[in-house]
């Protein structure tokens, strides 16, 4: 392990605050394999050993919170959930305590992301000298992302969508890309996306 890089915990931030406009109903409450999307994401973050796991909620927050009530996670409410994803990222980052050396950020609607993938990102942050660890799917850079604590200030000063991808590019040689199959990139934004998953 490189000098200065320790084995403190890696937090998890589950982004689950959006208004689900294209879905027409709250997609966090849709079920896949017997559980809601938000619970599925939070449970996988826990199984990956991320600590603490922070779920950032916004739209219909109390209904979504009820799906997480028995899980050992922290819930943060983003009142600006109708804005860009950076508002939810900032809400989660501000909740991370000093003992966390890094964080892994995942989207609750990317239902094919596994605990093994999350664990690989966390391990790459802790064992190496990367500032950013980014998922790459057949050349497409997308969540989940891992960030070392030293770049939290960069994240908090960035606004808009696509902050993780921008930071991965910005830090160039200090970014590690982990490659997975293109189909793993699937997310659930529309009724058609959901139908493809449930009818597969």
mmCIF file of C-alpha atoms in Angstrom:
data_model
loop_
_atom_site.group_PDB
_atom_site.id
_atom_site.type_symbol
_atom_site.label_atom_id
_atom_site.label_comp_id
_atom_site.label_asym_id
_atom_site.label_seq_id
_atom_site.Cartn_x
_atom_site.Cartn_y
_atom_site.Cartn_z
ATOM 1 C CA UNK A 1 0.000 0.000 0.000
ATOM 2 C CA UNK A 2 1.464 3.384 -0.955
ATOM 3 C CA UNK A 3 2.616 5.659 1.838
ATOM 4 C CA UNK A 4 -0.111 7.895 3.168
ATOM 5 C CA UNK A 5 -2.984 5.683 1.962
ATOM 6 C CA UNK A 6 -4.755 4.051 4.888
ATOM 7 C CA UNK A 7 -7.474 1.457 5.486
ATOM 8 C CA UNK A 8 -10.204 3.682 6.867
ATOM 9 C CA UNK A 9 -13.730 3.026 5.733
ATOM 10 C CA UNK A 10 -15.145 3.753 2.299
ATOM 11 C CA UNK A 11 -18.595 5.315 2.467
ATOM 12 C CA UNK A 12 -21.375 4.632 0.020
ATOM 13 C CA UNK A 13 -23.718 7.270 -1.395
ATOM 14 C CA UNK A 14 -26.884 5.979 -3.044
ATOM 15 C CA UNK A 15 -28.508 8.670 -5.172
ATOM 16 C CA UNK A 16 -32.273 8.107 -5.121
ATOM 17 C CA UNK A 17 -33.811 11.575 -5.019
ATOM 18 C CA UNK A 18 -35.023 12.236 -8.564
ATOM 19 C CA UNK A 19 -38.576 13.043 -9.617
ATOM 20 C CA UNK A 20 -38.846 10.120 -12.101
ATOM 21 C CA UNK A 21 -40.472 12.392 -14.678
ATOM 22 C CA UNK A 22 -39.945 10.058 -17.632
ATOM 23 C CA UNK A 23 -41.256 7.080 -15.694
ATOM 24 C CA UNK A 24 -44.473 8.811 -14.679
ATOM 25 C CA UNK A 25 -44.340 7.326 -11.177
ATOM 26 C CA UNK A 26 -41.642 6.986 -8.538
ATOM 27 C CA UNK A 27 -39.219 4.483 -10.008
ATOM 28 C CA UNK A 28 -37.513 3.980 -6.651
ATOM 29 C CA UNK A 29 -40.620 2.074 -5.569
ATOM 30 C CA UNK A 30 -40.716 -0.203 -8.625
ATOM 31 C CA UNK A 31 -39.968 -3.837 -7.867
ATOM 32 C CA UNK A 32 -37.379 -6.077 -9.459
ATOM 33 C CA UNK A 33 -36.695 -9.595 -8.221
ATOM 34 C CA UNK A 34 -39.019 -9.009 -5.285
ATOM 35 C CA UNK A 35 -37.604 -5.750 -3.929
ATOM 36 C CA UNK A 36 -37.829 -2.070 -4.714
ATOM 37 C CA UNK A 37 -35.061 -0.436 -6.707
ATOM 38 C CA UNK A 38 -33.996 1.782 -3.812
ATOM 39 C CA UNK A 39 -33.787 -1.124 -1.391
ATOM 40 C CA UNK A 40 -31.907 -3.220 -3.952
ATOM 41 C CA UNK A 41 -29.259 -0.509 -4.360
ATOM 42 C CA UNK A 42 -28.877 0.151 -0.629
ATOM 43 C CA UNK A 43 -28.627 -3.542 0.171
ATOM 44 C CA UNK A 44 -25.914 -4.043 -2.442
ATOM 45 C CA UNK A 45 -23.937 -1.114 -1.082
ATOM 46 C CA UNK A 46 -24.088 -2.696 2.369
ATOM 47 C CA UNK A 47 -23.103 -6.106 1.003
ATOM 48 C CA UNK A 48 -20.069 -4.492 -0.658
ATOM 49 C CA UNK A 49 -18.820 -3.405 2.787
ATOM 50 C CA UNK A 50 -19.345 0.318 2.261
ATOM 51 C CA UNK A 51 -19.638 2.174 5.573
ATOM 52 C CA UNK A 52 -21.610 4.209 6.233
ATOM 53 C CA UNK A 53 -24.155 3.857 3.451
ATOM 54 C CA UNK A 54 -26.010 7.123 2.858
ATOM 55 C CA UNK A 55 -29.208 7.203 0.809
ATOM 56 C CA UNK A 56 -30.051 10.624 -0.601
ATOM 57 C CA UNK A 57 -33.816 10.952 -1.073
ATOM 58 C CA UNK A 58 -36.021 13.729 -2.377
ATOM 59 C CA UNK A 59 -39.160 13.006 -4.391
ATOM 60 C CA UNK A 60 -41.801 11.241 -2.262
ATOM 61 C CA UNK A 61 -39.111 10.887 0.383
ATOM 62 C CA UNK A 62 -41.202 9.347 3.139
ATOM 63 C CA UNK A 63 -42.498 6.521 0.936
ATOM 64 C CA UNK A 64 -38.955 5.753 -0.184
ATOM 65 C CA UNK A 65 -37.596 6.003 3.358
ATOM 66 C CA UNK A 66 -40.109 3.367 4.462
ATOM 67 C CA UNK A 67 -38.465 0.889 2.066
ATOM 68 C CA UNK A 68 -35.160 1.384 3.894
ATOM 69 C CA UNK A 69 -36.427 1.499 7.468
ATOM 70 C CA UNK A 70 -34.893 -1.783 8.612
ATOM 71 C CA UNK A 71 -31.507 -1.307 6.918
ATOM 72 C CA UNK A 72 -28.491 0.099 8.805
ATOM 73 C CA UNK A 73 -28.111 3.159 6.608
ATOM 74 C CA UNK A 74 -28.285 6.927 6.965
ATOM 75 C CA UNK A 75 -30.979 8.852 5.094
ATOM 76 C CA UNK A 76 -30.408 12.405 3.884
ATOM 77 C CA UNK A 77 -33.145 14.482 2.260
ATOM 78 C CA UNK A 78 -32.279 16.740 -0.667
ATOM 79 C CA UNK A 79 -34.937 19.482 -0.840
ATOM 80 C CA UNK A 80 -33.492 20.592 -4.202
ATOM 81 C CA UNK A 81 -34.048 17.167 -5.795
ATOM 82 C CA UNK A 82 -35.663 18.714 -8.899
ATOM 83 C CA UNK A 83 -32.305 20.272 -9.780
ATOM 84 C CA UNK A 84 -29.164 18.639 -11.206
ATOM 85 C CA UNK A 85 -27.723 15.462 -9.699
ATOM 86 C CA UNK A 86 -24.899 17.470 -8.146
ATOM 87 C CA UNK A 87 -27.335 18.705 -5.477
ATOM 88 C CA UNK A 88 -27.888 15.146 -4.252
ATOM 89 C CA UNK A 89 -24.185 14.345 -4.475
ATOM 90 C CA UNK A 90 -23.393 17.396 -2.340
ATOM 91 C CA UNK A 91 -26.019 16.389 0.236
ATOM 92 C CA UNK A 92 -24.458 12.948 0.564
ATOM 93 C CA UNK A 93 -20.886 14.232 0.723
ATOM 94 C CA UNK A 94 -21.715 16.668 3.510
ATOM 95 C CA UNK A 95 -22.976 13.768 5.605
ATOM 96 C CA UNK A 96 -19.716 11.785 5.392
ATOM 97 C CA UNK A 97 -17.692 11.867 8.576
ATOM 98 C CA UNK A 98 -13.925 12.215 8.886
ATOM 99 C CA UNK A 99 -13.256 8.489 9.322
ATOM 100 C CA UNK A 100 -14.195 7.758 5.716
ATOM 101 C CA UNK A 101 -11.165 7.787 3.449
ATOM 102 C CA UNK A 102 -13.253 7.755 0.278
ATOM 103 C CA UNK A 103 -16.713 7.204 -1.106
ATOM 104 C CA UNK A 104 -18.404 5.171 -3.819
ATOM 105 C CA UNK A 105 -21.353 6.904 -5.478
ATOM 106 C CA UNK A 106 -24.039 4.834 -7.195
ATOM 107 C CA UNK A 107 -27.370 5.477 -8.850
ATOM 108 C CA UNK A 108 -30.261 3.461 -7.483
ATOM 109 C CA UNK A 109 -31.751 2.992 -10.947
ATOM 110 C CA UNK A 110 -28.650 1.244 -12.360
ATOM 111 C CA UNK A 111 -30.025 -2.133 -11.390
ATOM 112 C CA UNK A 112 -27.295 -4.327 -12.905
ATOM 113 C CA UNK A 113 -24.527 -2.889 -10.751
ATOM 114 C CA UNK A 114 -23.523 -5.621 -8.301
ATOM 115 C CA UNK A 115 -21.945 -5.597 -4.866
ATOM 116 C CA UNK A 116 -18.851 -7.115 -6.470
ATOM 117 C CA UNK A 117 -18.483 -4.112 -8.755
ATOM 118 C CA UNK A 118 -18.872 -1.719 -5.847
ATOM 119 C CA UNK A 119 -16.310 -3.660 -3.840
ATOM 120 C CA UNK A 120 -13.807 -3.487 -6.706
ATOM 121 C CA UNK A 121 -14.157 0.287 -6.846
ATOM 122 C CA UNK A 122 -13.655 0.616 -3.098
ATOM 123 C CA UNK A 123 -10.637 -1.700 -3.158
ATOM 124 C CA UNK A 124 -9.052 0.260 -6.018
ATOM 125 C CA UNK A 125 -9.377 3.471 -4.001
ATOM 126 C CA UNK A 126 -7.876 2.018 -0.842
ATOM 127 C CA UNK A 127 -5.100 -0.118 -2.328
ATOM 128 C CA UNK A 128 -3.794 2.298 -4.935
ATOM 129 C CA UNK A 129 -3.064 5.980 -5.298
ATOM 130 C CA UNK A 130 -6.059 6.870 -7.472
ATOM 131 C CA UNK A 131 -8.111 9.955 -6.725
ATOM 132 C CA UNK A 132 -11.006 8.785 -8.902
ATOM 133 C CA UNK A 133 -12.174 5.307 -9.899
ATOM 134 C CA UNK A 134 -14.637 5.270 -12.778
ATOM 135 C CA UNK A 135 -16.755 2.530 -14.307
ATOM 136 C CA UNK A 136 -16.420 2.121 -18.065
ATOM 137 C CA UNK A 137 -18.835 0.133 -20.208
ATOM 138 C CA UNK A 138 -17.498 -0.600 -23.696
ATOM 139 C CA UNK A 139 -15.905 2.829 -23.713
ATOM 140 C CA UNK A 140 -18.785 4.681 -22.019
ATOM 141 C CA UNK A 141 -17.827 6.273 -18.692
ATOM 142 C CA UNK A 142 -20.724 6.248 -16.218
ATOM 143 C CA UNK A 143 -21.531 5.547 -12.547
ATOM 144 C CA UNK A 144 -20.724 4.137 -10.150
ATOM 145 C CA UNK A 145 -17.740 6.328 -9.338
ATOM 146 C CA UNK A 146 -15.268 6.214 -6.489
ATOM 147 C CA UNK A 147 -13.673 9.340 -5.039
ATOM 148 C CA UNK A 148 -10.825 9.735 -2.564
ATOM 149 C CA UNK A 149 -11.506 12.221 0.221
ATOM 150 C CA UNK A 150 -8.894 14.601 -1.159
ATOM 151 C CA UNK A 151 -11.185 15.429 -4.104
ATOM 152 C CA UNK A 152 -14.354 15.966 -2.043
ATOM 153 C CA UNK A 153 -13.808 19.724 -2.196
ATOM 154 C CA UNK A 154 -13.651 19.528 -5.995
ATOM 155 C CA UNK A 155 -16.961 17.649 -6.018
ATOM 156 C CA UNK A 156 -18.602 20.149 -3.681
ATOM 157 C CA UNK A 157 -17.593 23.049 -5.902
ATOM 158 C CA UNK A 158 -18.861 21.380 -9.086
ATOM 159 C CA UNK A 159 -22.469 21.755 -10.202
ATOM 160 C CA UNK A 160 -24.696 20.231 -12.839
ATOM 161 C CA UNK A 161 -24.973 16.719 -14.200
ATOM 162 C CA UNK A 162 -22.020 14.516 -15.121
ATOM 163 C CA UNK A 163 -19.778 15.746 -12.302
ATOM 164 C CA UNK A 164 -18.168 12.340 -11.797
ATOM 165 C CA UNK A 165 -17.222 11.940 -15.438
ATOM 166 C CA UNK A 166 -15.793 15.461 -15.545
ATOM 167 C CA UNK A 167 -13.667 14.827 -12.472
ATOM 168 C CA UNK A 168 -12.391 11.536 -13.911
ATOM 169 C CA UNK A 169 -11.195 13.421 -16.989
ATOM 170 C CA UNK A 170 -9.768 16.268 -14.953
ATOM 171 C CA UNK A 171 -7.575 14.014 -12.839
ATOM 172 C CA UNK A 172 -6.330 11.998 -15.802
ATOM 173 C CA UNK A 173 -3.332 9.990 -14.591
ATOM 174 C CA UNK A 174 -4.819 9.681 -11.092
ATOM 175 C CA UNK A 175 -8.015 8.072 -12.447
ATOM 176 C CA UNK A 176 -8.474 4.303 -12.681
ATOM 177 C CA UNK A 177 -11.041 2.895 -15.112
ATOM 178 C CA UNK A 178 -12.681 -0.433 -14.384
ATOM 179 C CA UNK A 179 -14.200 -2.061 -17.464
ATOM 180 C CA UNK A 180 -17.479 -3.966 -17.475
ATOM 181 C CA UNK A 181 -19.824 -5.235 -20.162
ATOM 182 C CA UNK A 182 -22.054 -2.704 -21.941
ATOM 183 C CA UNK A 183 -25.295 -4.366 -20.815
ATOM 184 C CA UNK A 184 -24.375 -3.639 -17.185
ATOM 185 C CA UNK A 185 -24.932 0.045 -17.972
ATOM 186 C CA UNK A 186 -28.717 -0.453 -18.132
ATOM 187 C CA UNK A 187 -30.776 1.916 -16.025
ATOM 188 C CA UNK A 188 -34.492 2.382 -15.473
ATOM 189 C CA UNK A 189 -35.756 5.743 -16.720
ATOM 190 C CA UNK A 190 -38.916 4.915 -18.692
ATOM 191 C CA UNK A 191 -41.753 2.358 -18.567
ATOM 192 C CA UNK A 192 -40.121 0.666 -21.557
ATOM 193 C CA UNK A 193 -36.839 0.281 -19.636
ATOM 194 C CA UNK A 194 -38.724 -1.338 -16.784
ATOM 195 C CA UNK A 195 -40.661 -3.652 -19.108
ATOM 196 C CA UNK A 196 -37.419 -4.836 -20.718
ATOM 197 C CA UNK A 197 -36.032 -5.791 -17.318
ATOM 198 C CA UNK A 198 -39.124 -7.497 -15.960
ATOM 199 C CA UNK A 199 -39.938 -9.363 -19.157
ATOM 200 C CA UNK A 200 -36.359 -10.519 -19.856
#
